[in-house]
Short mmCIF file of C-alpha atoms in Angstrom, two decimals:
data_model
loop_
_atom_site.label_atom_id
_atom_site.label_comp_id
_atom_site.label_asym_id
_atom_site.label_seq_id
_atom_site.Cartn_x
_atom_site.Cartn_y
_atom_site.Cartn_z
CA UNK D 24 18.41 -7.87 21.30
CA UNK D 25 16.07 -5.57 19.41
CA UNK D 26 13.10 -6.76 17.31
CA UNK D 27 15.13 -7.02 14.10
CA UNK D 28 17.80 -9.16 15.77
CA UNK D 29 15.14 -11.49 17.17
CA UNK D 30 13.60 -11.86 13.69
CA UNK D 31 16.96 -12.78 12.15
CA UNK D 32 17.58 -15.37 14.84
CA UNK D 33 14.25 -17.08 14.14
CA UNK D 34 14.88 -17.11 10.38
CA UNK D 35 18.39 -18.56 10.64
CA UNK D 36 16.94 -22.08 10.60
CA UNK D 37 16.24 -21.55 6.90
CA UNK D 38 12.50 -22.18 6.95
CA UNK D 39 10.00 -19.68 5.59
CA UNK D 40 8.00 -18.21 8.47
CA UNK D 41 4.86 -16.08 8.20
CA UNK D 42 4.44 -12.77 10.00
CA UNK D 43 1.76 -14.30 12.23
CA UNK D 44 4.04 -17.23 13.14
CA UNK D 45 6.91 -14.87 13.93
CA UNK D 46 4.62 -12.86 16.18
CA UNK D 47 3.73 -15.98 18.18
CA UNK D 48 7.41 -16.92 18.53
CA UNK D 49 8.39 -13.44 19.69
CA UNK D 50 5.55 -13.26 22.20
CA UNK D 51 6.75 -16.55 23.72
CA UNK D 52 10.04 -14.75 24.34
CA UNK D 53 8.19 -12.05 26.24
CA UNK D 54 8.25 -9.38 23.52
CA UNK D 55 5.08 -7.28 23.61
CA UNK D 56 4.30 -6.04 20.11
CA UNK D 57 1.48 -6.05 17.59
CA UNK D 58 1.30 -7.58 14.13
CA UNK D 59 1.79 -4.25 12.36
CA UNK D 60 4.73 -3.20 14.51
CA UNK D 61 6.35 -6.49 13.53
CA UNK D 62 5.41 -6.02 9.87
CA UNK D 63 7.13 -2.62 9.82
CA UNK D 64 10.31 -4.19 11.23
CA UNK D 65 10.16 -6.89 8.54
CA UNK D 66 9.80 -4.26 5.80
CA UNK D 67 12.91 -2.47 7.11
CA UNK D 68 14.92 -5.69 7.02
CA UNK D 69 13.66 -6.34 3.50
CA UNK D 70 14.74 -2.87 2.34
CA UNK D 71 18.26 -3.65 3.59
CA UNK D 72 18.32 -6.94 1.60
CA UNK D 73 18.53 -9.05 4.77
CA UNK D 74 15.26 -10.96 4.25
CA UNK D 75 12.91 -11.57 1.33
CA UNK D 76 9.24 -12.41 0.83
CA UNK D 77 7.83 -15.77 -0.17
CA UNK D 78 4.31 -16.15 -1.56
CA UNK D 79 2.99 -19.69 -1.24
CA UNK D 80 -0.40 -21.40 -1.03
CA UNK D 81 -0.98 -19.98 2.47
CA UNK D 82 -0.82 -16.36 1.24
CA UNK D 83 -4.19 -14.66 1.70
CA UNK D 84 -4.71 -11.48 -0.40
CA UNK D 85 -7.21 -10.26 2.20
CA UNK D 86 -4.67 -10.65 5.04
CA UNK D 87 -1.32 -10.01 3.33
CA UNK D 88 0.61 -8.65 6.31
CA UNK D 89 -0.21 -11.70 8.44
CA UNK D 90 0.15 -14.46 5.84
CA UNK D 91 3.22 -13.43 3.83
CA UNK D 92 6.22 -15.68 4.57
CA UNK D 93 9.80 -14.51 5.08
CA UNK D 94 13.19 -16.04 4.35
CA UNK D 95 16.67 -14.97 5.41
CA UNK D 96 18.87 -14.04 2.44
CA UNK D 97 21.96 -16.21 2.84
CA UNK D 98 23.82 -15.14 -0.27
CA UNK D 99 26.10 -12.13 -0.21
CA UNK D 100 24.21 -8.89 0.01
CA UNK D 101 24.41 -6.72 -3.12
CA UNK D 102 26.84 -3.80 -3.01
CA UNK D 103 25.46 -0.34 -2.46
CA UNK D 104 24.38 1.14 -5.77
CA UNK D 105 25.35 4.71 -6.39
CA UNK D 106 22.31 6.25 -8.00
CA UNK D 107 22.36 9.10 -10.44
CA UNK D 108 20.47 12.26 -9.54
CA UNK D 109 16.82 11.91 -10.43
CA UNK D 110 17.01 8.14 -10.91
CA UNK D 111 14.47 6.02 -8.99
CA UNK D 112 16.01 3.83 -6.30
CA UNK D 113 13.49 1.05 -6.80
CA UNK D 114 10.86 -0.10 -9.25
CA UNK D 115 8.76 -3.17 -8.53
CA UNK D 116 6.00 -4.67 -10.63
CA UNK D 117 2.74 -5.12 -8.70
CA UNK D 118 -0.18 -7.36 -9.73
CA UNK D 119 -3.47 -8.62 -8.40
CA UNK D 120 -3.73 -12.38 -8.09
CA UNK D 121 -7.44 -13.31 -7.98
CA UNK D 122 -8.08 -16.65 -6.19
CA UNK D 123 -9.99 -17.97 -9.22
CA UNK D 124 -6.67 -18.16 -11.10
CA UNK D 125 -4.22 -19.87 -8.69
CA UNK D 126 -1.44 -19.76 -11.26
CA UNK D 127 -1.16 -16.00 -10.87
CA UNK D 128 0.16 -16.39 -7.32
CA UNK D 129 3.13 -18.40 -8.61
CA UNK D 130 4.16 -15.37 -10.67
CA UNK D 131 4.84 -13.42 -7.47
CA UNK D 132 7.80 -15.63 -6.56
CA UNK D 133 8.83 -16.50 -10.12
CA UNK D 134 9.34 -12.89 -11.17
CA UNK D 135 10.00 -11.38 -7.72
CA UNK D 136 6.97 -9.11 -7.95
CA UNK D 137 4.44 -7.96 -5.36
CA UNK D 138 0.73 -8.42 -4.72
CA UNK D 139 -1.45 -5.31 -4.75
CA UNK D 140 -3.00 -5.92 -1.33
CA UNK D 141 0.34 -6.22 0.46
CA UNK D 142 1.74 -3.11 -1.23
CA UNK D 143 -1.25 -0.93 -0.36
CA UNK D 144 -1.15 -2.22 3.21
CA UNK D 145 2.58 -1.48 3.41
CA UNK D 146 2.10 2.09 2.16
CA UNK D 147 -0.73 2.78 4.59
CA UNK D 148 1.13 1.39 7.59
CA UNK D 149 4.54 2.87 6.76
CA UNK D 150 3.35 6.45 6.18
CA UNK D 151 4.62 8.78 8.89
CA UNK D 152 3.37 12.16 7.63
CA UNK D 153 0.97 11.92 4.70
CA UNK D 154 -0.90 9.58 2.37
CA UNK D 155 -2.05 10.90 -0.99
CA UNK D 156 -4.64 8.76 -2.80
CA UNK D 157 -6.36 9.26 -6.14
CA UNK D 158 -8.81 6.61 -7.34
CA UNK D 159 -12.39 6.66 -8.70
CA UNK D 160 -13.65 3.51 -6.92
CA UNK D 161 -12.97 2.78 -3.24
CA UNK D 162 -14.65 0.46 -0.74
CA UNK D 163 -14.04 -1.38 2.53
CA UNK D 164 -10.71 -2.75 1.25
CA UNK D 165 -9.03 0.65 1.69
CA UNK D 166 -11.21 1.73 4.61
CA UNK D 167 -10.17 -1.31 6.67
CA UNK D 168 -6.48 -0.62 6.06
CA UNK D 169 -6.79 3.03 7.08
CA UNK D 170 -8.56 2.08 10.31
CA UNK D 171 -5.75 -0.39 11.12
CA UNK D 172 -3.14 2.38 11.15
CA UNK D 173 -2.52 3.73 14.63
CA UNK D 174 -0.86 6.84 13.17
CA UNK D 175 -3.97 7.65 11.14
CA UNK D 176 -6.34 6.96 14.04
CA UNK D 177 -4.25 9.27 16.26
CA UNK D 178 -4.18 11.99 13.61
CA UNK D 179 -0.41 11.81 13.06
CA UNK D 180 -0.74 11.03 9.34
CA UNK D 181 -2.77 13.27 7.04
CA UNK D 182 -4.78 11.34 4.45
CA UNK D 183 -6.02 13.15 1.34
CA UNK D 184 -8.20 11.32 -1.16
CA UNK D 185 -9.33 12.49 -4.60
CA UNK D 186 -12.15 10.35 -5.97
CA UNK D 187 -15.60 10.42 -7.60
CA UNK D 188 -19.04 10.39 -5.99
CA UNK D 189 -21.07 8.74 -8.79
CA UNK D 190 -20.54 5.27 -7.31
CA UNK D 191 -22.71 4.88 -4.21
CA UNK D 192 -20.31 2.51 -2.43
CA UNK D 193 -17.39 4.88 -2.95
CA UNK D 194 -19.44 7.86 -1.78
CA UNK D 195 -20.66 6.10 1.38
CA UNK D 196 -17.22 4.74 2.21
CA UNK D 197 -15.40 8.04 1.86
CA UNK D 198 -18.15 10.01 3.58
CA UNK D 199 -17.91 7.64 6.54
CA UNK D 200 -14.11 7.87 6.68
CA UNK D 201 -14.04 11.67 6.53
CA UNK D 202 -16.68 11.90 9.29
CA UNK D 203 -15.08 9.27 11.51
CA UNK D 204 -11.35 10.02 11.16
CA UNK D 205 -10.22 13.61 11.65
CA UNK D 206 -7.08 12.96 9.60
CA UNK D 207 -8.98 11.94 6.43
CA UNK D 208 -9.95 14.58 3.88
CA UNK D 209 -11.86 13.86 0.67
CA UNK D 210 -12.44 15.83 -2.52
CA UNK D 211 -14.89 14.51 -5.13
CA UNK D 212 -13.63 15.56 -8.54
CA UNK D 213 -16.42 14.53 -10.90
CA UNK D 214 -18.52 17.26 -12.51
CA UNK D 215 -21.61 16.89 -14.70
CA UNK D 216 -23.53 18.97 -17.18
CA UNK D 217 -27.27 18.45 -16.95
CA UNK D 218 -28.82 18.02 -20.39
CA UNK D 219 -32.34 17.10 -21.49
CA UNK D 220 -31.25 13.49 -22.05
CA UNK D 221 -29.64 13.33 -18.63
CA UNK D 222 -26.38 14.31 -16.90
CA UNK D 223 -23.19 14.19 -18.93
CA UNK D 224 -19.84 13.92 -17.25
CA UNK D 225 -17.53 16.80 -18.12
CA UNK D 226 -14.69 16.17 -15.65
CA UNK D 227 -13.50 13.31 -13.47
CA UNK D 228 -10.56 11.20 -12.39
CA UNK D 229 -9.43 7.93 -13.90
CA UNK D 230 -5.97 7.89 -12.28
CA UNK D 231 -5.15 5.28 -9.66
CA UNK D 232 -2.22 6.02 -7.35
CA UNK D 233 -1.14 5.98 -3.70
CA UNK D 234 1.92 7.75 -2.29
CA UNK D 235 3.34 7.47 1.21
CA UNK D 236 5.23 10.59 2.32
CA UNK D 237 7.92 11.39 -0.27
CA UNK D 238 9.20 7.82 -0.15
CA UNK D 239 7.05 5.46 -2.26
CA UNK D 240 4.48 5.70 -5.03
CA UNK D 241 2.14 2.99 -6.32
CA UNK D 242 0.48 3.65 -9.68
CA UNK D 243 -1.44 1.24 -11.90
CA UNK D 244 -4.69 0.07 -13.47
CA UNK D 245 -6.35 -0.99 -10.20
CA UNK D 246 -9.20 0.48 -8.21
CA UNK D 247 -8.93 0.27 -4.43
CA UNK D 248 -11.89 -2.05 -3.99
CA UNK D 249 -12.58 -5.75 -3.51
CA UNK D 250 -13.65 -6.52 -7.11
CA UNK D 251 -10.26 -5.41 -8.40
CA UNK D 252 -8.53 -7.37 -5.65
CA UNK D 253 -10.52 -10.59 -5.95
CA UNK D 254 -11.72 -10.67 -9.58
CA UNK D 255 -9.71 -8.51 -11.97
CA UNK D 256 -6.11 -8.88 -13.13
CA UNK D 257 -4.39 -5.53 -12.71
CA UNK D 258 -0.81 -4.34 -13.08
CA UNK D 259 1.01 -1.47 -11.42
CA UNK D 260 4.43 -0.16 -10.47
CA UNK D 261 5.83 0.58 -7.01
CA UNK D 262 8.43 3.33 -7.29
CA UNK D 263 10.79 4.91 -4.77
CA UNK D 264 12.89 7.97 -5.49
CA UNK D 265 12.65 11.60 -6.65
CA UNK D 266 9.72 10.84 -8.98
CA UNK D 267 7.54 10.44 -5.86
CA UNK D 268 8.11 14.08 -4.96
CA UNK D 269 7.11 15.11 -8.50
CA UNK D 270 3.86 13.17 -8.23
CA UNK D 271 3.14 14.72 -4.84
CA UNK D 272 3.59 18.24 -6.23
CA UNK D 273 1.13 17.50 -9.04
CA UNK D 274 -1.33 15.96 -6.56
CA UNK D 275 -1.09 19.01 -4.29
CA UNK D 276 -1.78 21.36 -7.20
CA UNK D 277 -4.77 19.29 -8.36
CA UNK D 278 -6.04 19.16 -4.77
CA UNK D 279 -6.13 22.97 -4.58
CA UNK D 280 -7.70 23.28 -8.04
CA UNK D 281 -10.51 21.00 -6.88
CA UNK D 282 -11.12 23.11 -3.78
CA UNK D 283 -9.23 21.06 -1.22
CA UNK D 284 -7.93 22.67 1.93
CA UNK D 285 -4.26 23.53 2.34
CA UNK D 286 -4.34 22.22 5.90
CA UNK D 287 -6.79 20.50 8.23
#
């Protein structure tokens, strides 16, 4: 049996099982794989409507891939939907669920929506060619996810980030990433006019979005940092379909306008 078949067998009992628990069960069977290899297999099964996510009290927004629980979908799978040209294949609402408001976590299951941390982690780990990121505030939350990706570490996935340098944490984080990882490129977009009363910002970015290849796009009110993950309530949309390619074309044009390189 392949990994997906093993996963289905373990979920047939009907109990919700976390990614970490599944990994332990599979290793007992002699399967040698890592947590993120397993997570990718789970995402594929989810996209085929074979399994679904369950967010319960054990879900940790700082370790989403490990702590999310999975259930086998026992009801009849939905028929294939014939999409119209240009229509997105999927739109999911995404929120942050700060621990200080436990009731927010219940919304994830109630409305079948997703948590920001797990979506960003999924995009980073599933990218096979390129990640495009635009966000004014970034810290160790994003940096840790990028470092977890074997494809990024090995230079197989190009990562381009448009941000601002006025925040010291963002500047240090992105400077470190671009120096450490050959696949990460950064353009700082903010520009200032120096007046007698001090610098005045004349251009910058306020957009927050992440796209993985031409497959998925996350856009919303969030910054990619711990305060927005752990404190603020934010809302976004995860979209799959032709609109992702449109966003990527706009990103690429902005990248060149800001002086970014066409290739590494």
